[in-house]
XYZ file of C-alpha atoms in Angstrom:
753
model
C 0.000 0.000 0.000
C 1.452 3.419 -0.903
C 2.605 5.375 2.126
C 0.413 8.299 1.116
C -2.813 6.304 1.474
C -4.639 7.522 4.617
C -5.363 4.666 7.003
C -7.551 6.603 9.385
C -10.464 6.599 6.995
C -13.010 3.822 7.113
C -12.332 1.053 4.596
C -15.150 -1.232 3.529
C -14.041 -4.350 1.743
C -16.418 -6.195 -0.518
C -16.014 -9.912 -1.072
C -15.957 -9.958 -4.882
C -13.467 -11.336 -7.354
C -13.230 -7.948 -9.054
C -11.739 -6.379 -5.946
C -7.965 -6.154 -5.650
C -7.160 -7.598 -9.046
C -8.434 -11.111 -8.427
C -10.308 -11.125 -11.732
C -7.061 -11.361 -13.660
C -5.846 -14.083 -11.352
C -8.996 -16.097 -11.946
C -8.697 -15.955 -15.703
C -5.292 -17.596 -15.648
C -6.096 -20.047 -12.887
C -9.319 -21.735 -13.962
C -8.904 -25.378 -14.927
C -8.659 -25.690 -18.722
C -11.533 -27.243 -20.610
C -9.342 -29.694 -22.477
C -9.323 -33.006 -20.650
C -5.751 -33.729 -21.682
C -4.397 -30.537 -20.086
C -2.991 -31.604 -16.702
C -0.814 -28.641 -15.743
C -2.236 -25.153 -15.160
C 0.210 -22.270 -15.449
C -0.230 -19.473 -12.913
C 2.248 -16.623 -13.300
C 5.709 -18.173 -13.255
C 4.323 -21.148 -11.372
C 1.875 -23.949 -11.987
C -0.262 -26.598 -10.369
C -1.428 -30.012 -11.499
C -4.897 -31.346 -12.166
C -3.695 -34.892 -11.682
C -3.643 -36.425 -8.221
C -0.037 -37.346 -7.380
C 0.668 -40.790 -6.013
C 1.372 -39.708 -2.372
C -2.116 -38.180 -2.074
C -5.068 -40.315 -1.061
C -8.195 -39.767 -3.167
C -11.111 -37.635 -2.064
C -14.664 -39.025 -2.201
C -16.317 -38.802 -5.592
C -19.744 -37.999 -4.115
C -20.672 -34.691 -2.512
C -24.048 -34.791 -0.778
C -25.618 -31.631 -2.105
C -28.628 -30.949 -4.289
C -28.160 -30.772 -8.053
C -29.060 -27.094 -8.228
C -26.333 -26.064 -5.776
C -23.424 -24.831 -7.881
C -19.880 -23.712 -7.182
C -17.165 -25.035 -4.893
C -18.493 -26.873 -1.853
C -17.590 -25.449 1.555
C -15.608 -27.733 3.834
C -14.080 -27.226 7.294
C -17.324 -25.846 8.688
C -19.508 -26.756 11.671
C -21.875 -28.490 9.263
C -19.402 -30.127 6.862
C -20.341 -33.720 7.672
C -23.617 -33.037 5.855
C -21.829 -32.972 2.477
C -19.347 -35.783 3.163
C -21.761 -38.611 3.989
C -25.378 -39.621 3.393
C -26.448 -38.335 6.796
C -24.678 -35.869 9.008
C -22.827 -36.256 12.235
C -23.904 -34.010 15.113
C -24.338 -30.406 14.002
C -23.600 -28.003 16.838
C -25.118 -24.712 15.735
C -25.467 -23.376 19.291
C -27.628 -22.981 21.167
C -29.204 -25.979 19.419
C -27.651 -29.250 18.290
C -29.023 -31.207 15.345
C -28.516 -34.540 13.593
C -29.679 -35.612 10.132
C -30.833 -39.224 9.874
C -33.070 -41.311 7.655
C -36.275 -40.142 9.358
C -35.468 -36.435 9.450
C -33.736 -33.844 11.615
C -33.189 -34.539 15.313
C -33.011 -31.493 17.594
C -31.862 -30.962 21.172
C -30.655 -28.242 23.518
C -27.440 -29.322 25.274
C -26.952 -26.059 27.145
C -28.509 -27.269 30.393
C -26.166 -30.256 30.875
C -22.739 -28.616 30.533
C -20.180 -30.061 32.922
C -16.481 -29.345 33.432
C -15.667 -31.580 36.368
C -13.876 -34.195 34.247
C -11.236 -31.677 33.198
C -12.969 -31.221 29.851
C -16.039 -29.135 29.055
C -18.755 -31.574 28.084
C -22.035 -30.399 26.622
C -23.604 -33.687 25.694
C -24.191 -34.976 22.214
C -27.406 -35.709 20.385
C -29.108 -39.056 19.923
C -31.294 -39.988 16.994
C -34.469 -39.128 18.895
C -33.129 -35.801 20.251
C -35.669 -33.898 22.276
C -37.655 -34.487 19.112
C -37.063 -35.023 15.438
C -38.739 -33.299 12.518
C -40.004 -35.740 9.944
C -42.385 -36.217 7.032
C -45.842 -37.773 7.275
C -45.266 -39.972 4.207
C -41.601 -40.988 4.517
C -39.625 -42.659 7.283
C -36.627 -43.814 5.267
C -35.066 -40.954 3.339
C -32.020 -42.153 1.356
C -29.912 -39.134 2.337
C -29.857 -35.588 3.618
C -28.196 -33.145 1.241
C -27.031 -29.576 1.491
C -29.507 -27.469 -0.485
C -28.291 -23.977 0.457
C -25.719 -22.224 2.589
C -24.673 -18.728 3.554
C -22.151 -17.392 6.070
C -23.652 -19.230 9.059
C -26.955 -20.783 7.918
C -27.564 -23.964 5.936
C -30.516 -25.840 4.502
C -30.647 -29.642 4.619
C -32.981 -31.383 2.178
C -34.478 -34.828 2.739
C -36.099 -36.112 -0.451
C -37.611 -39.339 -1.726
C -39.679 -39.616 -4.886
C -42.128 -36.687 -4.786
C -41.821 -36.108 -1.044
C -39.369 -33.636 0.445
C -38.532 -31.915 3.712
C -36.239 -28.907 3.906
C -34.914 -27.641 7.237
C -32.881 -24.462 7.660
C -30.646 -24.005 10.705
C -27.826 -21.712 11.710
C -25.385 -20.497 14.314
C -26.969 -18.490 17.094
C -30.487 -19.163 15.881
C -33.103 -20.674 18.182
C -35.263 -21.396 15.115
C -35.495 -24.374 12.801
C -37.366 -23.342 9.663
C -39.166 -26.032 7.699
C -40.723 -26.489 4.261
C -42.530 -29.686 3.327
C -43.672 -31.166 0.002
C -45.813 -34.201 -0.778
C -47.078 -34.603 2.787
C -47.245 -32.970 6.189
C -44.663 -31.859 8.711
C -44.384 -34.260 11.627
C -42.708 -33.799 15.018
C -41.804 -36.974 16.911
C -40.955 -36.267 20.555
C -38.620 -38.400 22.657
C -41.349 -38.466 25.286
C -44.836 -37.060 25.579
C -44.433 -33.283 25.840
C -46.154 -30.995 28.290
C -48.341 -28.520 26.407
C -48.542 -25.246 28.309
C -49.931 -23.020 25.571
C -52.407 -23.781 22.784
C -54.825 -26.590 22.024
C -56.026 -28.736 19.134
C -57.333 -25.638 17.355
C -54.100 -23.673 17.621
C -51.425 -23.149 15.014
C -48.967 -22.076 17.713
C -48.046 -24.269 20.676
C -45.834 -23.834 23.698
C -44.443 -27.174 24.881
C -41.808 -28.552 27.242
C -39.942 -31.809 26.752
C -37.109 -33.090 28.934
C -37.290 -29.821 30.820
C -36.592 -27.779 27.665
C -39.050 -25.293 26.244
C -40.037 -24.888 22.609
C -42.456 -22.925 20.516
C -44.083 -24.767 17.611
C -45.421 -22.582 14.841
C -47.670 -23.817 12.058
C -49.001 -21.509 9.384
C -51.897 -19.326 10.487
C -55.063 -21.385 10.296
C -53.298 -24.731 10.614
C -53.641 -27.157 13.525
C -51.581 -29.884 15.139
C -52.936 -33.434 15.186
C -51.909 -35.993 17.806
C -51.497 -33.682 20.759
C -52.623 -36.394 23.185
C -49.488 -38.378 22.326
C -45.854 -37.829 21.295
C -46.262 -37.402 17.514
C -47.634 -34.084 16.261
C -48.633 -33.654 12.603
C -49.272 -30.239 11.122
C -52.577 -30.098 9.306
C -52.013 -27.205 6.955
C -52.674 -26.015 3.443
C -49.325 -24.234 3.544
C -45.881 -25.802 3.204
C -44.049 -23.898 5.940
C -43.614 -24.161 9.706
C -40.975 -23.418 12.318
C -39.862 -24.503 15.768
C -37.930 -22.398 18.273
C -36.011 -23.026 21.460
C -37.434 -20.709 24.108
C -35.480 -19.338 27.080
C -38.359 -20.277 29.390
C -42.014 -21.300 29.372
C -43.490 -17.844 29.810
C -46.332 -16.769 27.478
C -44.666 -13.407 26.801
C -41.652 -15.124 25.279
C -43.834 -17.376 23.157
C -45.582 -14.239 21.924
C -42.234 -12.572 21.141
C -40.982 -15.558 19.157
C -44.346 -15.833 17.367
C -43.737 -12.398 15.851
C -40.677 -13.735 13.994
C -41.660 -17.400 13.553
C -42.587 -17.174 9.887
C -39.697 -14.939 8.828
C -37.499 -17.651 7.410
C -33.820 -16.749 7.293
C -32.708 -17.113 3.653
C -29.288 -15.455 3.769
C -26.667 -14.435 6.337
C -23.634 -12.246 5.701
C -20.732 -10.712 7.560
C -19.518 -7.345 6.308
C -16.282 -6.228 7.981
C -14.635 -2.852 7.683
C -11.403 -1.422 9.028
C -12.200 1.849 10.782
C -9.055 3.501 12.126
C -7.811 1.240 14.905
C -10.962 -0.863 15.033
C -12.461 -3.737 13.094
C -16.199 -3.268 12.764
C -18.152 -6.278 11.572
C -21.808 -6.234 10.652
C -23.761 -9.490 10.912
C -26.952 -9.331 8.851
C -29.933 -11.651 8.384
C -32.084 -11.626 5.269
C -35.534 -13.036 5.918
C -38.455 -14.028 3.746
C -41.864 -13.476 5.341
C -44.009 -16.548 4.751
C -46.905 -14.538 6.152
C -47.427 -11.119 7.708
C -45.168 -8.090 7.345
C -42.795 -8.478 10.284
C -39.092 -8.092 9.517
C -36.086 -9.620 11.253
C -35.552 -12.649 13.445
C -34.427 -13.770 16.889
C -30.736 -14.542 17.293
C -28.218 -15.131 20.053
C -24.643 -13.857 20.297
C -21.554 -15.726 21.456
C -19.350 -14.080 24.126
C -16.834 -12.851 21.534
C -19.732 -10.984 19.935
C -21.819 -9.613 22.792
C -18.736 -8.348 24.637
C -17.914 -6.145 21.635
C -21.324 -4.912 20.522
C -23.388 -1.866 21.342
C -26.385 -3.246 19.438
C -29.398 -3.594 21.743
C -29.985 -7.037 23.223
C -32.652 -8.477 25.480
C -32.052 -9.546 29.083
C -32.431 -13.209 28.149
C -29.880 -15.817 27.110
C -29.053 -19.446 26.421
C -26.116 -21.498 27.645
C -23.570 -23.247 25.447
C -20.168 -24.900 25.693
C -18.754 -21.510 24.640
C -20.502 -19.683 27.482
C -23.587 -17.526 27.720
C -25.331 -16.617 24.453
C -27.309 -13.387 24.735
C -30.540 -12.960 22.773
C -31.285 -10.153 20.351
C -33.910 -9.406 17.725
C -33.839 -7.610 14.405
C -32.060 -7.858 11.078
C -28.467 -7.196 12.154
C -25.936 -6.411 14.837
C -22.418 -4.990 14.714
C -19.264 -5.644 16.699
C -16.304 -3.303 17.175
C -12.985 -4.956 18.042
C -9.682 -3.126 18.635
C -7.101 -4.086 16.036
C -3.937 -5.656 17.399
C -0.994 -4.118 15.595
C 1.619 -6.516 14.207
C 5.187 -6.158 12.939
C 7.016 -8.241 10.304
C 10.002 -8.373 12.648
C 10.852 -7.201 16.170
C 12.929 -4.062 16.840
C 16.701 -3.906 16.964
C 16.356 -2.583 20.510
C 15.369 -6.101 21.577
C 18.873 -7.467 20.900
C 21.213 -6.582 23.801
C 24.174 -8.629 22.550
C 24.701 -8.359 18.804
C 27.626 -10.790 18.746
C 25.556 -13.447 20.454
C 22.724 -12.975 17.961
C 25.087 -13.151 14.980
C 26.497 -16.381 16.373
C 22.980 -17.825 16.615
C 22.229 -16.816 13.020
C 25.488 -18.196 11.673
C 24.851 -21.482 13.437
C 21.458 -21.704 11.734
C 22.896 -20.718 8.379
C 25.593 -23.386 8.609
C 23.079 -26.135 9.312
C 22.192 -28.309 6.348
C 18.814 -27.515 4.822
C 16.514 -30.536 4.988
C 15.034 -32.310 2.016
C 11.549 -31.213 1.003
C 9.007 -32.420 3.539
C 5.248 -32.797 3.726
C 3.262 -29.563 3.667
C 3.122 -29.198 7.448
C 6.763 -29.848 8.263
C 7.887 -27.977 5.174
C 5.849 -25.077 6.493
C 7.531 -25.307 9.876
C 10.934 -25.046 8.199
C 9.807 -22.099 6.108
C 8.637 -20.464 9.325
C 12.110 -20.791 10.835
C 13.759 -19.298 7.744
C 11.278 -16.418 7.668
C 11.872 -15.443 11.279
C 15.639 -15.693 10.919
C 15.519 -13.473 7.836
C 13.755 -10.758 9.812
C 16.307 -10.872 12.605
C 19.201 -10.695 10.142
C 17.525 -7.684 8.532
C 17.193 -5.649 11.726
C 20.822 -6.183 12.727
C 22.087 -5.390 9.232
C 23.513 -8.829 8.454
C 22.669 -8.601 4.748
C 24.625 -11.671 3.710
C 22.854 -13.874 6.225
C 19.523 -12.355 5.321
C 20.133 -13.135 1.651
C 21.030 -16.726 2.509
C 17.755 -17.227 4.372
C 15.694 -15.459 1.715
C 17.310 -17.351 -1.150
C 16.521 -20.622 0.538
C 12.923 -19.523 1.009
C 12.739 -18.662 -2.698
C 14.300 -21.954 -3.754
C 11.871 -23.967 -1.708
C 8.754 -21.999 -2.604
C 9.546 -21.969 -6.316
C 9.928 -25.724 -6.271
C 6.592 -26.137 -4.499
C 4.986 -23.627 -6.851
C 6.035 -25.523 -10.001
C 4.296 -28.701 -11.147
C 5.589 -30.953 -13.922
C 3.885 -33.865 -15.716
C 4.464 -37.087 -13.800
C 5.907 -35.300 -10.760
C 4.817 -36.477 -7.311
C 6.311 -33.844 -4.996
C 6.848 -31.127 -4.034
C 3.896 -29.578 -5.834
C 0.274 -28.597 -5.486
C -2.624 -30.202 -7.278
C -6.179 -28.971 -7.680
C -9.110 -31.310 -7.079
C -11.898 -30.148 -9.375
C -14.641 -32.115 -7.620
C -14.117 -30.487 -4.236
C -12.547 -27.217 -5.325
C -9.419 -27.679 -3.222
C -5.682 -27.169 -3.626
C -3.689 -30.004 -2.064
C 0.029 -30.075 -1.460
C 2.073 -33.193 -2.040
C 3.426 -34.717 0.069
C 0.325 -34.223 2.270
C 0.058 -34.847 5.998
C -2.513 -35.240 8.762
C -5.341 -35.811 6.290
C -4.701 -32.672 4.248
C -5.445 -34.709 1.117
C -8.353 -37.133 1.544
C -10.012 -35.173 4.370
C -8.944 -31.601 3.478
C -7.698 -31.097 7.015
C -5.466 -28.305 8.297
C -4.878 -26.378 5.080
C -4.715 -23.054 6.927
C -2.189 -24.494 9.398
C 0.076 -25.702 6.592
C -0.312 -22.964 3.993
C -0.054 -20.134 6.503
C 3.671 -20.813 6.795
C 4.066 -20.671 3.005
C 2.125 -17.394 2.774
C 4.112 -15.684 5.525
C 7.395 -16.825 3.969
C 6.312 -15.531 0.564
C 5.282 -12.217 2.122
C 8.769 -11.754 3.549
C 10.314 -12.237 0.127
C 7.690 -10.019 -1.543
C 8.367 -7.175 0.869
C 11.966 -7.084 -0.359
C 11.630 -8.250 -3.983
C 8.667 -6.865 -5.908
C 9.668 -8.646 -9.119
C 9.626 -12.009 -7.398
C 6.168 -11.189 -6.028
C 4.871 -10.393 -9.522
C 6.175 -13.671 -10.921
C 5.188 -15.990 -8.108
C 2.389 -14.019 -6.469
C -0.413 -15.696 -8.436
C 0.539 -19.037 -6.877
C 0.689 -17.470 -3.401
C -2.799 -16.092 -3.931
C -4.053 -19.497 -5.048
C -3.014 -20.771 -1.611
C -4.740 -17.816 0.038
C -7.910 -18.484 -1.922
C -7.878 -22.146 -0.927
C -7.938 -21.379 2.806
C -9.800 -18.050 2.861
C -11.030 -16.867 -0.509
C -12.363 -13.342 -0.077
C -14.775 -13.846 -2.970
C -18.353 -14.976 -2.458
C -18.376 -16.578 -5.920
C -14.831 -17.742 -6.495
C -14.946 -20.169 -9.449
C -12.257 -22.372 -7.922
C -12.710 -22.305 -4.140
C -15.375 -21.909 -1.455
C -15.682 -18.589 0.310
C -13.563 -18.625 3.520
C -13.029 -22.383 3.571
C -11.501 -22.677 7.012
C -13.149 -19.778 8.842
C -16.483 -19.883 10.649
C -17.793 -16.336 10.382
C -20.224 -16.574 13.303
C -18.240 -18.782 15.684
C -15.340 -16.391 15.110
C -12.640 -18.995 14.580
C -11.471 -21.632 12.148
C -12.135 -25.352 12.004
C -9.395 -27.854 11.168
C -11.300 -30.919 9.966
C -12.478 -30.905 6.386
C -15.239 -33.456 6.937
C -16.224 -32.872 10.603
C -17.001 -36.585 10.793
C -17.099 -36.776 14.587
C -19.832 -37.189 17.166
C -18.599 -33.999 18.834
C -18.704 -32.015 15.588
C -15.755 -30.211 14.065
C -12.625 -29.247 15.964
C -9.602 -27.014 16.010
C -6.487 -27.652 18.037
C -3.782 -25.120 17.103
C -5.548 -21.770 17.129
C -2.124 -20.106 16.958
C -1.274 -21.729 13.624
C -4.579 -20.429 12.333
C -3.555 -16.951 13.525
C -0.233 -17.422 11.741
C -2.091 -17.865 8.444
C -4.050 -14.629 8.889
C -0.834 -12.828 9.882
C 0.687 -14.059 6.636
C -2.280 -12.704 4.666
C -1.893 -9.286 6.294
C 1.791 -9.189 5.387
C 1.252 -10.441 1.836
C -1.539 -7.973 1.168
C 0.494 -5.030 2.433
C 3.676 -6.088 0.622
C 1.832 -6.400 -2.703
C -0.516 -3.405 -2.336
C -3.524 -5.726 -2.225
C -5.900 -4.062 0.223
C -8.533 -6.784 -0.031
C -6.153 -9.528 1.063
C -4.592 -7.334 3.752
C -7.934 -6.251 5.213
C -9.308 -9.781 5.009
C -6.270 -10.843 7.033
C -6.987 -8.071 9.562
C -10.593 -9.280 9.841
C -9.650 -12.928 10.272
C -6.776 -12.271 12.684
C -8.646 -9.935 15.007
C -11.890 -11.873 14.969
C -10.154 -15.151 15.727
C -8.049 -13.396 18.367
C -11.190 -12.584 20.341
C -12.370 -16.197 19.981
C -9.021 -17.491 21.265
C -9.228 -15.159 24.239
C -12.776 -16.282 25.025
C -12.828 -20.007 24.231
C -9.291 -21.399 24.355
C -8.084 -19.129 27.182
C -11.188 -17.594 28.828
C -9.062 -14.610 29.834
C -11.861 -12.950 31.821
C -13.065 -16.113 33.566
C -16.652 -15.827 32.328
C -17.071 -18.786 29.953
C -15.583 -21.972 31.417
C -17.902 -23.859 33.798
C -17.234 -23.170 37.470
C -16.288 -26.813 38.038
C -13.695 -26.821 35.224
C -10.282 -27.229 36.914
C -8.014 -26.040 34.080
C -7.110 -22.543 32.877
C -7.092 -23.231 29.121
C -8.286 -25.699 26.509
C -6.145 -27.532 23.987
C -8.954 -28.181 21.502
C -12.298 -26.609 20.727
C -14.960 -28.975 19.422
C -18.472 -28.183 18.276
C -19.951 -29.976 21.259
C -17.212 -29.755 23.874
C -13.895 -28.280 24.931
C -10.999 -30.692 25.428
C -7.959 -30.305 27.633
C -6.035 -32.489 25.201
C -4.270 -32.614 21.850
C -4.318 -35.082 18.973
C -0.721 -36.078 19.653
C 0.169 -35.782 23.353
C -1.246 -35.568 26.843
C 1.751 -33.599 28.101
C 0.727 -30.280 29.635
C 3.396 -28.364 27.701
C 1.858 -29.618 24.471
C -1.756 -29.013 25.502
C -0.955 -25.373 26.180
C 1.878 -24.907 23.712
C 0.006 -26.091 20.639
C -2.016 -22.889 20.990
C 1.124 -20.708 21.160
C 3.299 -22.009 18.343
C 4.794 -20.846 16.110
C 6.188 -17.946 18.105
C 6.563 -15.050 15.652
C 6.380 -11.261 15.987
C 2.588 -11.676 15.716
C 2.497 -13.720 18.931
C 2.280 -10.403 20.748
C -1.513 -10.841 20.619
C -1.299 -13.404 23.413
C -0.007 -10.709 25.778
C -3.072 -8.473 25.809
C -4.025 -9.885 29.232
C -0.772 -10.283 31.221
C -2.556 -11.311 34.422
C -4.065 -14.229 32.561
C -0.646 -15.127 31.122
C 0.707 -15.343 34.660
C -2.196 -17.543 35.793
C -1.721 -19.826 32.793
C 2.056 -20.069 33.229
C 1.853 -20.711 36.965
C -0.605 -23.564 36.460
C 1.671 -25.193 33.883
C 4.685 -24.996 36.186
C 2.595 -26.450 38.994
C 1.524 -29.428 36.881
C 4.384 -30.108 34.448
C 6.787 -32.938 35.207
C 9.829 -30.678 35.030
C 8.264 -27.920 37.109
C 10.298 -24.733 36.712
C 13.148 -26.605 35.048
C 12.312 -25.476 31.527
C 15.162 -27.301 29.820
C 12.916 -30.200 28.814
C 9.719 -30.823 26.878
C 8.437 -27.615 25.371
C 9.905 -25.603 28.217
C 11.279 -23.018 25.782
C 7.722 -22.181 24.710
C 6.597 -21.981 28.337
C 9.352 -19.439 28.986
C 8.446 -17.416 25.891
C 4.783 -17.362 26.861
C 5.677 -16.268 30.382
C 7.691 -13.382 28.912
C 4.360 -11.778 27.987
C 3.827 -11.261 31.724
C 7.240 -11.593 33.392
C 9.967 -10.873 30.839
C 12.645 -10.377 33.483
C 12.532 -13.995 34.663
C 12.386 -15.164 31.030
C 15.488 -13.085 30.243
C 17.293 -14.580 33.207
C 16.514 -18.045 31.864
C 17.697 -17.513 28.281
C 20.819 -15.695 29.463
C 21.652 -18.556 31.827
C 20.713 -21.242 29.292
C 21.868 -19.943 25.893
C 21.677 -23.421 24.348
C 18.460 -24.636 26.001
C 16.337 -27.360 24.450
C 13.875 -26.207 21.779
C 10.546 -27.194 20.263
C 11.099 -28.183 16.619
C 9.852 -24.937 15.072
C 11.715 -22.619 17.447
C 15.226 -21.131 17.367
C 17.527 -19.688 20.003
C 17.802 -16.557 17.871
C 14.122 -15.732 17.992
C 13.720 -16.855 21.584
C 16.481 -14.406 22.542
C 14.997 -11.592 20.435
C 11.444 -12.145 21.652
C 12.263 -12.257 25.341
C 14.624 -9.287 25.348
C 12.246 -7.137 23.283
C 9.639 -7.579 26.009
C 12.206 -7.206 28.798
C 13.791 -4.035 27.388
C 10.809 -2.263 25.787
C 7.912 -3.615 27.836
C 4.721 -5.626 27.591
C 2.044 -5.290 24.916
C -0.034 -2.201 25.643
C -3.431 -3.309 24.375
C -5.066 -0.047 25.408
C -3.530 1.847 22.470
C -4.626 1.405 18.857
C -3.292 3.017 15.691
C -4.426 4.042 12.225
C -1.791 1.718 10.728
C -2.004 -2.057 11.319
C 1.756 -2.703 11.373
C 2.682 -1.348 14.782
C 3.483 -2.435 18.307
C 3.083 -0.394 21.468
C 5.118 -1.534 24.473
C 4.835 -0.284 28.037
C 7.388 -0.583 30.842
C 7.260 1.233 34.177
C 4.519 3.466 32.761
C 6.560 4.515 29.731
C 5.455 3.637 26.204
C 7.619 2.764 23.220
C 6.113 2.830 19.732
C 7.254 0.775 16.752
C 5.893 0.973 13.205
C 6.859 -0.742 9.979
C 6.315 1.185 6.749
C 6.075 -0.978 3.636
C 5.845 2.051 1.353
C 8.408 4.082 -0.572
C 7.758 7.396 1.189
C 7.553 8.403 4.869
C 4.328 7.442 6.620
C 2.675 9.395 9.411
C 1.256 6.977 12.006
C -1.231 8.199 14.609
C -1.978 6.407 17.865
C -5.133 6.577 19.964
C -3.277 8.101 22.942
C -2.471 11.170 20.834
C 1.065 10.164 19.903
C 2.169 10.353 16.289
C 5.360 9.284 14.574
C 6.876 9.273 11.121
C 7.840 5.804 9.934
C 10.735 5.757 7.491
C 10.183 4.031 4.131
C 10.793 0.315 3.819
C 11.906 -0.023 7.423
C 10.996 -0.440 11.073
C 10.983 2.801 13.062
C 10.987 2.939 16.865
C 9.941 5.962 18.902
C 10.766 5.928 22.624
């Protein structure tokens, strides 16, 4: 972005392919029509249309309706719906649903949440649920298929011959909206419900089942047959109905929900904008009135939303495994989140001993570069090279910097070039699923589409470092970098190659790692910090290449997911974890639970550390709540086998995390243990730089924002230090919310005491 562009002004970014030059990229990146063409050229690079031998095949069948066009979303809370004939549990919150051969099962797990086991358990959903929604003429649908989707709503269609049932559900919604064809809507309760409002002549009923309260809404003039038993059938000339979870069994609430019951939600969209030092995100609902003229709907907000909104809400709420969900009504709400400033590298002032740092860098440079690895471990190596390059840059070691950058280029260019018959390293595009898959894959990144944002984030950040210094390289190889970006988080609503925001859940506020979500507990994400690393890479790439759409999309993803990490992985304010939960953090977020665990280890260093790594300059976001950092660190030391002897396990990461609260003790450790043991993606060079930056300049001052996203503000003994990186060719005036301003020199990092 040119230095003269004012950042204080509000910037709306529209998710279209035309924005930011993506139209040209699309035209050269669409799969060719000729069947024999197997290599697609993209800039100086290319990808294959042929699955290489190391990659397991993806399923040939996607369970969606024939009229649903475009790339199929994966890695969402509802993804199991498109991977198999019937879904796994769908945790929309506050409701949980399950598609099976008789229809859609529904339950409310919010009243059974328990943390006493050391995990946060919310209960799953059985086939009968509290009830299931079925069809009067069919009890053996062959499948449930995705018939529509938007940012956080979906429609599941059950069809057989001329009979069909469509149910629409979404995050935060207490409603299930139904349409029926070739028969009547039927509700089969797990036990005979208590009817506390309405009778056999009513279209609207208030019922309780298993202690949970629901409103049942048939079209005006319809009735419900079978009310003396546990199977209700809607006798109606209309094809629509709805059911809503109620916060209680009071008639006033049933009346409130009745106002919105027949406004079916048909579209949901997030519209973010960067406004000075804040990210403002609008969440909007488009409804279709089946009857009446009422507008809007009833919705509930997660903690990461209601803590940052000034939109009016009611006094009522639901409970979920994420915490309290507060209820609102209308067509939209907006959140305003302070933007955490980030730097591409840390300041020179954080290196007290230059000779020691040069020795660390030379040791790394002298080490043999490994052979090409799978996409995850290749990414980890690229991450090391990227961080080392930044350190070499700030201390003026140009030769070392060139060595690291040249190795990054060599590796990326090899990955970004596909040849006929080649197996690796390369990327191939699966046309059925609309996915770019690296070979050699790992952890199900091929046949399950797992973890793409974890893996590709390292590639994107590495490419951004090169692009910042070499504009010609960026022009040649940038189209391949942006193919990776589009695979994990395409900004376009109608990208011809990829789904919109594959890995990111716009309403839950964080990413999901599993492509298929084929688990009884729904989808999951373990390493929130590797997700953050991907969005950091997008910010850097967008700024380095003057692509505002990619940069601002990265700002949106990074700062939204940051709030989710603070609320759901860390619970920094102590408001969301159950009172009987004994731990201070979670290792994994699932749709239906929170797990103090990882996929690979039960060691406490790993359970915590997987949500810290990779440590980069962007890891400063974890220090916005230093009191929480201390609580987290102290619990780890209390429980870990090595205690305060950090020279084992992932002790280096524990020390680096603690530096966000107590940098003095961290500095004492690294100075006394210059060759301490390291986690595989860490280096002594960055550990030294990270700790001493915080020790010498201060902790992250989260109270100050700026009109430029590439800043840090440190505070020590009440004194602030400001750092800003200017990617442009001319000086840049940066203004901070505390009234301070500074001029950042072109193409460099400027520090103002």
